[in-house]
Every structure is written in C-alpha cells, then in structure tokens.
CSV table of C-alpha atoms and ligand atoms in Angstrom, one decimal:
chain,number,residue,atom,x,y,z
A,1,UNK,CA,282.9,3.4,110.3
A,2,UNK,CA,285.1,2.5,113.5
A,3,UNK,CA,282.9,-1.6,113.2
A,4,UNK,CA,284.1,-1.7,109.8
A,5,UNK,CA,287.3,-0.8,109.7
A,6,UNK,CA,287.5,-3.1,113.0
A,7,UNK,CA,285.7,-6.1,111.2
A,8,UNK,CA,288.0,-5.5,107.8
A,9,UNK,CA,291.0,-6.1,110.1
A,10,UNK,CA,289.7,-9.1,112.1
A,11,UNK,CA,289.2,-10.8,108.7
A,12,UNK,CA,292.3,-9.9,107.6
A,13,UNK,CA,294.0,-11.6,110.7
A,14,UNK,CA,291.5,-14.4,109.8
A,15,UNK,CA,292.9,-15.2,106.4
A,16,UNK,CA,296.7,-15.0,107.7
A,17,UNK,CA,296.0,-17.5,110.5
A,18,UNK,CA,294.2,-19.7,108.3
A,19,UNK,CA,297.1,-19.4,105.7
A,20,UNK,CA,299.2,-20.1,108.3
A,21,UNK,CA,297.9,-23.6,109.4
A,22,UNK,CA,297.3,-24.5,105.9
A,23,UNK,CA,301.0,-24.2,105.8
A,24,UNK,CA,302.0,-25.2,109.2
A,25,UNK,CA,301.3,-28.8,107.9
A,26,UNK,CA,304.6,-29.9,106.4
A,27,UNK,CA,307.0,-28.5,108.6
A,28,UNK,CA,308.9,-31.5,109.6
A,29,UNK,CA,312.0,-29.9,111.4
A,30,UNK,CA,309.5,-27.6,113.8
A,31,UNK,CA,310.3,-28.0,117.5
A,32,UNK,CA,307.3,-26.7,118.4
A,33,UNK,CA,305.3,-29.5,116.7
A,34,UNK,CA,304.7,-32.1,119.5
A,35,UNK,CA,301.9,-34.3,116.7
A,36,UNK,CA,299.1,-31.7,117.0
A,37,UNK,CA,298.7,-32.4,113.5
A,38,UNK,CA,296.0,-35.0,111.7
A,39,UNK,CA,299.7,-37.1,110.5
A,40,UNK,CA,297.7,-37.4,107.2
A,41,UNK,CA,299.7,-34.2,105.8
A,42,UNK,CA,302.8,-36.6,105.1
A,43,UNK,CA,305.7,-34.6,106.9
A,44,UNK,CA,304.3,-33.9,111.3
A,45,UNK,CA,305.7,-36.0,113.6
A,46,UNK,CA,304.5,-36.9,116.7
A,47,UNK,CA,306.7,-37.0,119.8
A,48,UNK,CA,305.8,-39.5,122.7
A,49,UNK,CA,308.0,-40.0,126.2
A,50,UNK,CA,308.9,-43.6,126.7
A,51,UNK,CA,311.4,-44.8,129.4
A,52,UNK,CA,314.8,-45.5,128.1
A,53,UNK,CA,316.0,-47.7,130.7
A,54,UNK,CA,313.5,-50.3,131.0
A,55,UNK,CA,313.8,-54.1,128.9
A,56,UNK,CA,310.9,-55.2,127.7
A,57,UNK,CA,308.8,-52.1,128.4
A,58,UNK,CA,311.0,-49.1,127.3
A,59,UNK,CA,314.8,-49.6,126.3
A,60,UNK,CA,317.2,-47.8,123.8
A,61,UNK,CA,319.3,-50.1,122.3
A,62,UNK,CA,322.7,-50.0,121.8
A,63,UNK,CA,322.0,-49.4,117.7
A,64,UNK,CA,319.7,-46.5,118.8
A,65,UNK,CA,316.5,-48.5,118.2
A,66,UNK,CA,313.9,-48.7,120.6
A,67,UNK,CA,311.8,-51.9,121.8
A,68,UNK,CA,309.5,-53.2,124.9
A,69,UNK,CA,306.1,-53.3,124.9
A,70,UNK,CA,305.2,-49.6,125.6
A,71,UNK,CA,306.9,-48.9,122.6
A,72,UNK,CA,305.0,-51.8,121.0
A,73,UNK,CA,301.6,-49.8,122.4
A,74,UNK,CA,302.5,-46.5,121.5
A,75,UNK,CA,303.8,-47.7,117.9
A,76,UNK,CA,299.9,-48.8,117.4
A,77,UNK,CA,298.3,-45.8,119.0
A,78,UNK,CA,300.0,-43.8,116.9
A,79,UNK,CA,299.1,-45.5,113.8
A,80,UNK,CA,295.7,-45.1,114.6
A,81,UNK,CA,296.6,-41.4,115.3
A,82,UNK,CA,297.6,-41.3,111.5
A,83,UNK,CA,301.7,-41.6,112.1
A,84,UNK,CA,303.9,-44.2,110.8
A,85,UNK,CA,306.3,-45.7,112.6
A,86,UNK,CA,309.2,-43.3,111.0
A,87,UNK,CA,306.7,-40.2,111.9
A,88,UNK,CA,307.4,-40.6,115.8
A,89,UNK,CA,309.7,-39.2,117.5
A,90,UNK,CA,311.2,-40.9,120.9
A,91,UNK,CA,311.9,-38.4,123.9
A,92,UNK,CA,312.6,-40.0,127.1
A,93,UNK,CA,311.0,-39.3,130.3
A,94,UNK,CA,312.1,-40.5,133.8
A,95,UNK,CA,309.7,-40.9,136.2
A,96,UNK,CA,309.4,-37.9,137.9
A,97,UNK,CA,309.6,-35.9,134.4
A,98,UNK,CA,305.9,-37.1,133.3
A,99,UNK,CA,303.5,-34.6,134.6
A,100,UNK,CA,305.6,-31.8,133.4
A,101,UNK,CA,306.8,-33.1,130.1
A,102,UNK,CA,303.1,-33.4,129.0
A,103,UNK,CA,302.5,-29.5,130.4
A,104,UNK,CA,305.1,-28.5,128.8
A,105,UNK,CA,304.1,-29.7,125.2
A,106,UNK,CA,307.6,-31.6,125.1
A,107,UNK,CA,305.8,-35.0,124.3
A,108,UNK,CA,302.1,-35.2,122.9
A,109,UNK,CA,301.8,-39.0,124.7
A,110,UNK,CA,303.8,-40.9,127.5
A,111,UNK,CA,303.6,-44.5,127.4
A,112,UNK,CA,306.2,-45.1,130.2
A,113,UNK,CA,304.8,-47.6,132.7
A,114,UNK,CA,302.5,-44.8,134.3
A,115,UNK,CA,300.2,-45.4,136.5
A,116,UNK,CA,296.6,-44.0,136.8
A,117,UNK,CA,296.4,-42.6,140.0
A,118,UNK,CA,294.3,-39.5,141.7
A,119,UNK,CA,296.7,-37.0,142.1
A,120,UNK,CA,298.5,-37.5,138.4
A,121,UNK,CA,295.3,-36.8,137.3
A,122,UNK,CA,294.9,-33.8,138.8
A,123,UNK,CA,298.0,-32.5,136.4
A,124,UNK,CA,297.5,-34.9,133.2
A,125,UNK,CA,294.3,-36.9,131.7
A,126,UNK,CA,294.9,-40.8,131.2
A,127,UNK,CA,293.9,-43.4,128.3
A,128,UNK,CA,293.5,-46.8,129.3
A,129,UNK,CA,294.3,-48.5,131.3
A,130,UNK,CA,296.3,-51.4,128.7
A,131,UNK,CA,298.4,-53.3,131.5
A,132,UNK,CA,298.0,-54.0,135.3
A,133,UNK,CA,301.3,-54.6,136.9
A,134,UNK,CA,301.9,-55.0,141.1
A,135,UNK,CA,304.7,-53.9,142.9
A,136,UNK,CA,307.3,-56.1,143.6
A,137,UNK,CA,311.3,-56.2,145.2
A,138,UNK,CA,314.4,-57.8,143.5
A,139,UNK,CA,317.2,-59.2,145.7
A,140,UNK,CA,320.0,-61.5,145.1
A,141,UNK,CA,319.6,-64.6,145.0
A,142,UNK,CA,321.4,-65.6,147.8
A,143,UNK,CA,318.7,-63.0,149.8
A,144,UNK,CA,317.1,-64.2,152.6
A,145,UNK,CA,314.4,-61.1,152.3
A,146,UNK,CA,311.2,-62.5,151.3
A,147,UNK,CA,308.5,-59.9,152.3
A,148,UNK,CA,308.0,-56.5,153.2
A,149,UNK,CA,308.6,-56.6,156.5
A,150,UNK,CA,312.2,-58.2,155.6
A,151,UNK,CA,313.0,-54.5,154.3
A,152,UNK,CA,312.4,-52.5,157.9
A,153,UNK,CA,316.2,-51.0,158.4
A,154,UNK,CA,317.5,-52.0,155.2
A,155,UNK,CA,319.1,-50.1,151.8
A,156,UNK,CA,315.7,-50.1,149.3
A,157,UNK,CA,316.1,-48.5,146.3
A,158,UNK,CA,313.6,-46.9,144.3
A,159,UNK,CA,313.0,-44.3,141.8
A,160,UNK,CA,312.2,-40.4,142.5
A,161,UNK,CA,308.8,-39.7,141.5
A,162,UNK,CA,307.8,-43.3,141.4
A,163,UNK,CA,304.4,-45.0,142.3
A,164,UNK,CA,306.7,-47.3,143.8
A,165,UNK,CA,308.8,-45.2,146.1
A,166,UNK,CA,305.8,-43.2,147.3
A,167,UNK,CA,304.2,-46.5,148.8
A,168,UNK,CA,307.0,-47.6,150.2
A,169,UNK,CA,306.9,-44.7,152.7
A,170,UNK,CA,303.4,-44.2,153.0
A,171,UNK,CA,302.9,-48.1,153.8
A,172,UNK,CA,305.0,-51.3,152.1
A,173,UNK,CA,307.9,-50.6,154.5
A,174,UNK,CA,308.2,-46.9,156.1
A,175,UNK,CA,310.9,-48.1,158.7
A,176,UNK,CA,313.3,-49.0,155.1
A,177,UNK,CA,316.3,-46.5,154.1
A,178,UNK,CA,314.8,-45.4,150.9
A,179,UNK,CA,317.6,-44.4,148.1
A,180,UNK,CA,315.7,-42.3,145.6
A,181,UNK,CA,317.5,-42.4,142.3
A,182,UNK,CA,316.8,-41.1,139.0
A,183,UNK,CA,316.3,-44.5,136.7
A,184,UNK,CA,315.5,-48.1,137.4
A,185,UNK,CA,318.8,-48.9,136.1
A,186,UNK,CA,320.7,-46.8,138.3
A,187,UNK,CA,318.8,-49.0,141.1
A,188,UNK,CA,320.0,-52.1,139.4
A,189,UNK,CA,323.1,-51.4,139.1
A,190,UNK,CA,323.1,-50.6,143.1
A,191,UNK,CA,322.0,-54.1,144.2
A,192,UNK,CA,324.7,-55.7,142.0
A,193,UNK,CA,327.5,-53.9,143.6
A,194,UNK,CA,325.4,-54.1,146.8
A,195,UNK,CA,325.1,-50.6,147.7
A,196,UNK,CA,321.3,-51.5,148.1
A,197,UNK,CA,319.6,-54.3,149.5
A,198,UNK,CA,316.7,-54.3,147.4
A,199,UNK,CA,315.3,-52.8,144.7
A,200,UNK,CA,311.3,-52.1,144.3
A,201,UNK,CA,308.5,-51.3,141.3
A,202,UNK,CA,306.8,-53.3,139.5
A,203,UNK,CA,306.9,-56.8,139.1
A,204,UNK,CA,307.3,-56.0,134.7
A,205,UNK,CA,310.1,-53.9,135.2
A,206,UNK,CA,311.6,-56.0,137.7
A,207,UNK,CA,311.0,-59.2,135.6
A,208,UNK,CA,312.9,-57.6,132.6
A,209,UNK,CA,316.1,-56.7,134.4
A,210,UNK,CA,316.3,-59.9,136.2
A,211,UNK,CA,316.2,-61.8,132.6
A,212,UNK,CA,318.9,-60.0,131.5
A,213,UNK,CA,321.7,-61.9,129.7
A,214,UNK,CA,324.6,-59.7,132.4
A,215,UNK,CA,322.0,-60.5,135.1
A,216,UNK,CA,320.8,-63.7,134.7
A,217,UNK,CA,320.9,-65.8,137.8
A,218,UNK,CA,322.2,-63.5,140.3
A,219,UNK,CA,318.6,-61.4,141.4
A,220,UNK,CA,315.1,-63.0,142.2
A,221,UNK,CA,311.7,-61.5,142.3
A,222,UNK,CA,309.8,-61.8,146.0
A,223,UNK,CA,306.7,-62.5,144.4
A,224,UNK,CA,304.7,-60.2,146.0
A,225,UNK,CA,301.7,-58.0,144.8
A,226,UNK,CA,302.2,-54.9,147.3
A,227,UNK,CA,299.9,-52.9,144.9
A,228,UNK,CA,297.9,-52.5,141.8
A,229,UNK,CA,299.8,-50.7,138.8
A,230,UNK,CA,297.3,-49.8,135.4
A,231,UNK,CA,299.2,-48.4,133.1
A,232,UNK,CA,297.9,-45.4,131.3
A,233,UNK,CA,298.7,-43.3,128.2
A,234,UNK,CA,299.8,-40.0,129.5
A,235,UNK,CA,297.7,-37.0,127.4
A,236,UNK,CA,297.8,-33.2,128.1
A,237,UNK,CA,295.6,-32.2,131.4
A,238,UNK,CA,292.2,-30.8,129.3
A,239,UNK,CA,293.2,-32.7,125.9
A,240,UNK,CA,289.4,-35.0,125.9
A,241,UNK,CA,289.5,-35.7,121.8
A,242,UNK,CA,293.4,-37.3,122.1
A,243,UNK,CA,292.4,-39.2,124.8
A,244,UNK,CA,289.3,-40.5,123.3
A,245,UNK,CA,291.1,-41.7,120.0
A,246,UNK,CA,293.5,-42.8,122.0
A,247,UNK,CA,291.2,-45.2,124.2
A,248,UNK,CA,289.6,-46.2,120.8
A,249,UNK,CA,293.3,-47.5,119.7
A,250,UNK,CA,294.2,-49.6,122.4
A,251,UNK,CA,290.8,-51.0,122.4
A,252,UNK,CA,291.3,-52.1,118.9
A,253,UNK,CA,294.7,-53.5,119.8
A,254,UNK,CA,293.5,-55.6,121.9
A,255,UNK,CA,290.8,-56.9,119.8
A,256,UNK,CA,293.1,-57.6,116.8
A,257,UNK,CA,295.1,-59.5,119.0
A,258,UNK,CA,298.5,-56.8,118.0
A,259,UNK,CA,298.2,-56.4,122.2
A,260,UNK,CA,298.6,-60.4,122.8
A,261,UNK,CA,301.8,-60.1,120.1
A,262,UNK,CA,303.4,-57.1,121.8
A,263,UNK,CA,302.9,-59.0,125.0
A,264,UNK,CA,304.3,-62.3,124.0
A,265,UNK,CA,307.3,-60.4,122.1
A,266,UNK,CA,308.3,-58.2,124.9
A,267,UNK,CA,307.5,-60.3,128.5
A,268,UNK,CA,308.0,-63.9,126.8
A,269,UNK,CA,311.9,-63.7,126.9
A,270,UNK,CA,311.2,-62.0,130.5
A,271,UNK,CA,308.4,-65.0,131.5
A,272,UNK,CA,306.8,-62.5,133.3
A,273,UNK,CA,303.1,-63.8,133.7
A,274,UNK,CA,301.2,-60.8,132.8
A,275,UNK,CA,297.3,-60.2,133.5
A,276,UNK,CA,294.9,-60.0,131.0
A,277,UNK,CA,294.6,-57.0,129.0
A,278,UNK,CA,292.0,-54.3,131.0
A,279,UNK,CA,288.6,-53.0,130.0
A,280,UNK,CA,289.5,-49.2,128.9
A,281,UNK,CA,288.6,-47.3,132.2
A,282,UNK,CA,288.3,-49.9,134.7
A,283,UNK,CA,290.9,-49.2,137.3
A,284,UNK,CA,291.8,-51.9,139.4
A,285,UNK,CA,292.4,-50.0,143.2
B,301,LIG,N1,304.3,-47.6,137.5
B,301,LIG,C1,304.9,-46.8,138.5
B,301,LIG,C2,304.8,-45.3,138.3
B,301,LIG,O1,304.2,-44.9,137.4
B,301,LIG,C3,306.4,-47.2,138.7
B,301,LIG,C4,307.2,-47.3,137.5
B,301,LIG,C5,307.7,-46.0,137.0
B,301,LIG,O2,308.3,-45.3,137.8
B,301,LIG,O3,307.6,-45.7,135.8
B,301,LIG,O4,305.3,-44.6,139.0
C-alpha cells in the first residue's frame, strides 16, 4: 500500500515537471534562462560573454551594437545552435570573469579571445580551437623597446586574469613592473598618457587598437610571437553535447568560407596577418 501510494505521488511530480518544461519554453524575460533551450521554441535566448573592449574581436559600439570577429563566430555558432541573431543576448566578460561566469550559468558560451590552456580546463570545457593568435607588446612609436628583454624594469601593462599577464611573470619578462588592470583598454589608454611603457596580449587585440582612427600612428607592434594563443569557445565544465555541437559549427564555418568573411571583415581594417583557421582540437603548444 505504502509502494503505491509512493509510486502515485512520484508520477504525479512526473506530470508537473514535465508540464513545466513543456511550458518553460517561451519564457523570454526568464533570467534564469542562459540558452538551455533547443532555440526552435521561437521565444529562449541564449546569452554568450564576449569582450566589450576589444576592436575587431569584441567591441560595443557607441549605438550599442556589437562587432569583431568573436562576435562574428559566436553569431554563427549560435545559429547552428538554433538562435537568431535577435535570440542572443550579449553579457560581457573581462578576462578574469570567464571561469566563473560559465559556473555560474550567467553566460551559456564565451567567445572572448580565450585561450585553451590546462588549468582553464580544469574549471570550464573548450570548443575549438577557431583562431591562433601570439602574444605580442605595443609601444609608441617613438619606442626604442623592441624585445622582451627591453621590458626588464619597465611599466608593462597587462590585464588581470590574462594568459598574457601570467607569462609575463612566469617567463617573457619577470624582472618588468607589471600593472594588472581590469580591460585592455584601460591598458591602452595608460601607454597614451604614458603611465605604462608597454602594453602586452595578443598580437589580434593589439593590432585592433593600434588601427584605431584616435590611435593611428602613435603605437607599433614588436612583432614578436612570445606564445601560442588558440582561441576556444568557453562551455560549462561537464557540458560534452554543447561542446560537441558547438565544434560541429565552427567546423562548418570554416568550410563555408563564413570564417574567411568574418576574418577579412574584422582584421582587414586592422591588417593583422592572421593564421589559418585550426583543425578543431589541435592545440598548437
Ligand atoms: N587570450 C588571452 C587569454 O585568454 C589574452 C586575452 C584575454 O585576456 O582575453 O587570457
């Protein structure tokens, strides 16, 4: 009698859940929602962390559009994921706000120049990689710092959380001063006044800053590759179907040639000289 009554309850709870994702659906205005859904039931969106900051990779224009190529990349992935462009939601995320943004269920993807590395993968799973990129340093142009070693006892700046600022002290130039700020910009805006002496990441983010219209002729890049950058789609630590469909996209991309377009649109202006699009899960160390 006690089974029954136990089993009569249990399906009870059954048909409410199930009522309640057949509804759950169409809610458009629930926070919660971070793009679980299929996207075929017309009203989910799907939130995804891009950087704000960034031209030609992630920026938030003045008109409160977005553009640069990981917004290009995401754009696509989620299409494949079944959203439209109007279904996604942008949420940015700094550099040292990835890992937990994605634990958190704030953002269902990150396309914000993040790079594949051992210990993020500890805390979040990875699709891709869809660019290689090197680290790099900006000066002015009147700088007479040309390589690393240039930097031992000068003003670096570099961004907390950042690929980029870890190697710097673990080997590019440990003897530097290292200013960790919280944007890419923030760094920029540093060497102009000339509160820094240098500013390092990689050579695409660099690239874009330098060809700004307010920038343009006053920094240079060094030229150097002080490491190997593959950019990965941040997915939730444990999520293995997202990050397969996801793979599956940017594959596609790249064979339809939409990864060549959002390439030429984004680093053209920037004539940064990009590498050639990666095989999905070949990390270059
Ligand atoms: N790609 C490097 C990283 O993931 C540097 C750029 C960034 O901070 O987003 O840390």
């Amino acid at each position: 009698m006690k089974l029954r009554k136990a089993s009569a309850a249990a399906a009870a709870a059954l048909v409410l859940a199930l009522t309640a994702t057949a509804c759950g659906g169409g809610d458009k205005d629930s926070d919660s929602d971070t793009g679980s859904g299929s996207g075929s039931g017309g009203g989910d969106k799907i939130k995804i962390g891009i950087k704000y900051d960034q031209p030609g990779l992630g920026l938030k224009e003045p008109d409160g559009s977005f553009s640069g190529f990981d917004v290009d990349v995401a754009t696509y992935v989620a299409k494949e994921l079944g959203y439209d462009a109007d279904q996604i939601e942008w949420v940015e995320t700094k550099s040292a706000d990835r890992e937990n943004a994605l634990a958190r269920g704030d953002v269902k993807l990150i396309a914000a120049t993040y790079s594949i590395n051992d210990e993020r993968k500890e805390k979040v799973d990875f699709a891709g990689p869809y660019l290689l990129a090197h680290q790099d340093l900006l000066v002015k142009s009147d700088s007479d710092i040309t390589k690393a070693t240039d930097l031992n006892g000068k003003k670096l700046c570099s961004v907390t959380g950042s690929t980029s600022a870890q190697n710097v002290k673990a080997e590019i130039a440990p003897k530097a001063q290292l200013r960790e700020y919280g944007g890419y910009s923030e760094c920029i805006a540093g060497l102009q006044s000339g509160a820094v002496d240098a500013v390092t990441t990689d050579d695409s983010i660099l690239a874009g800053f330098a060809a700004q219209d307010k920038y343009k002729g006053q920094f240079k890049l060094a030229g150097l590759k002080l490491s190997n950058e593959n950019y990965g789609i941040g997915i939730k630590k444990g999520d293995t179907a997202t990050a397969d469909k996801v793979n599956k996209a940017l594959e596609k991309m790249v064979a339809d040639k939409a990864w060549q377009k959002a390439v030429d649109d984004n680093f053209g202006p920037a004539e940064y000289k990009n590498e050639p699009a990666p095989q999905i899960g070949n990390i270059v160390k």
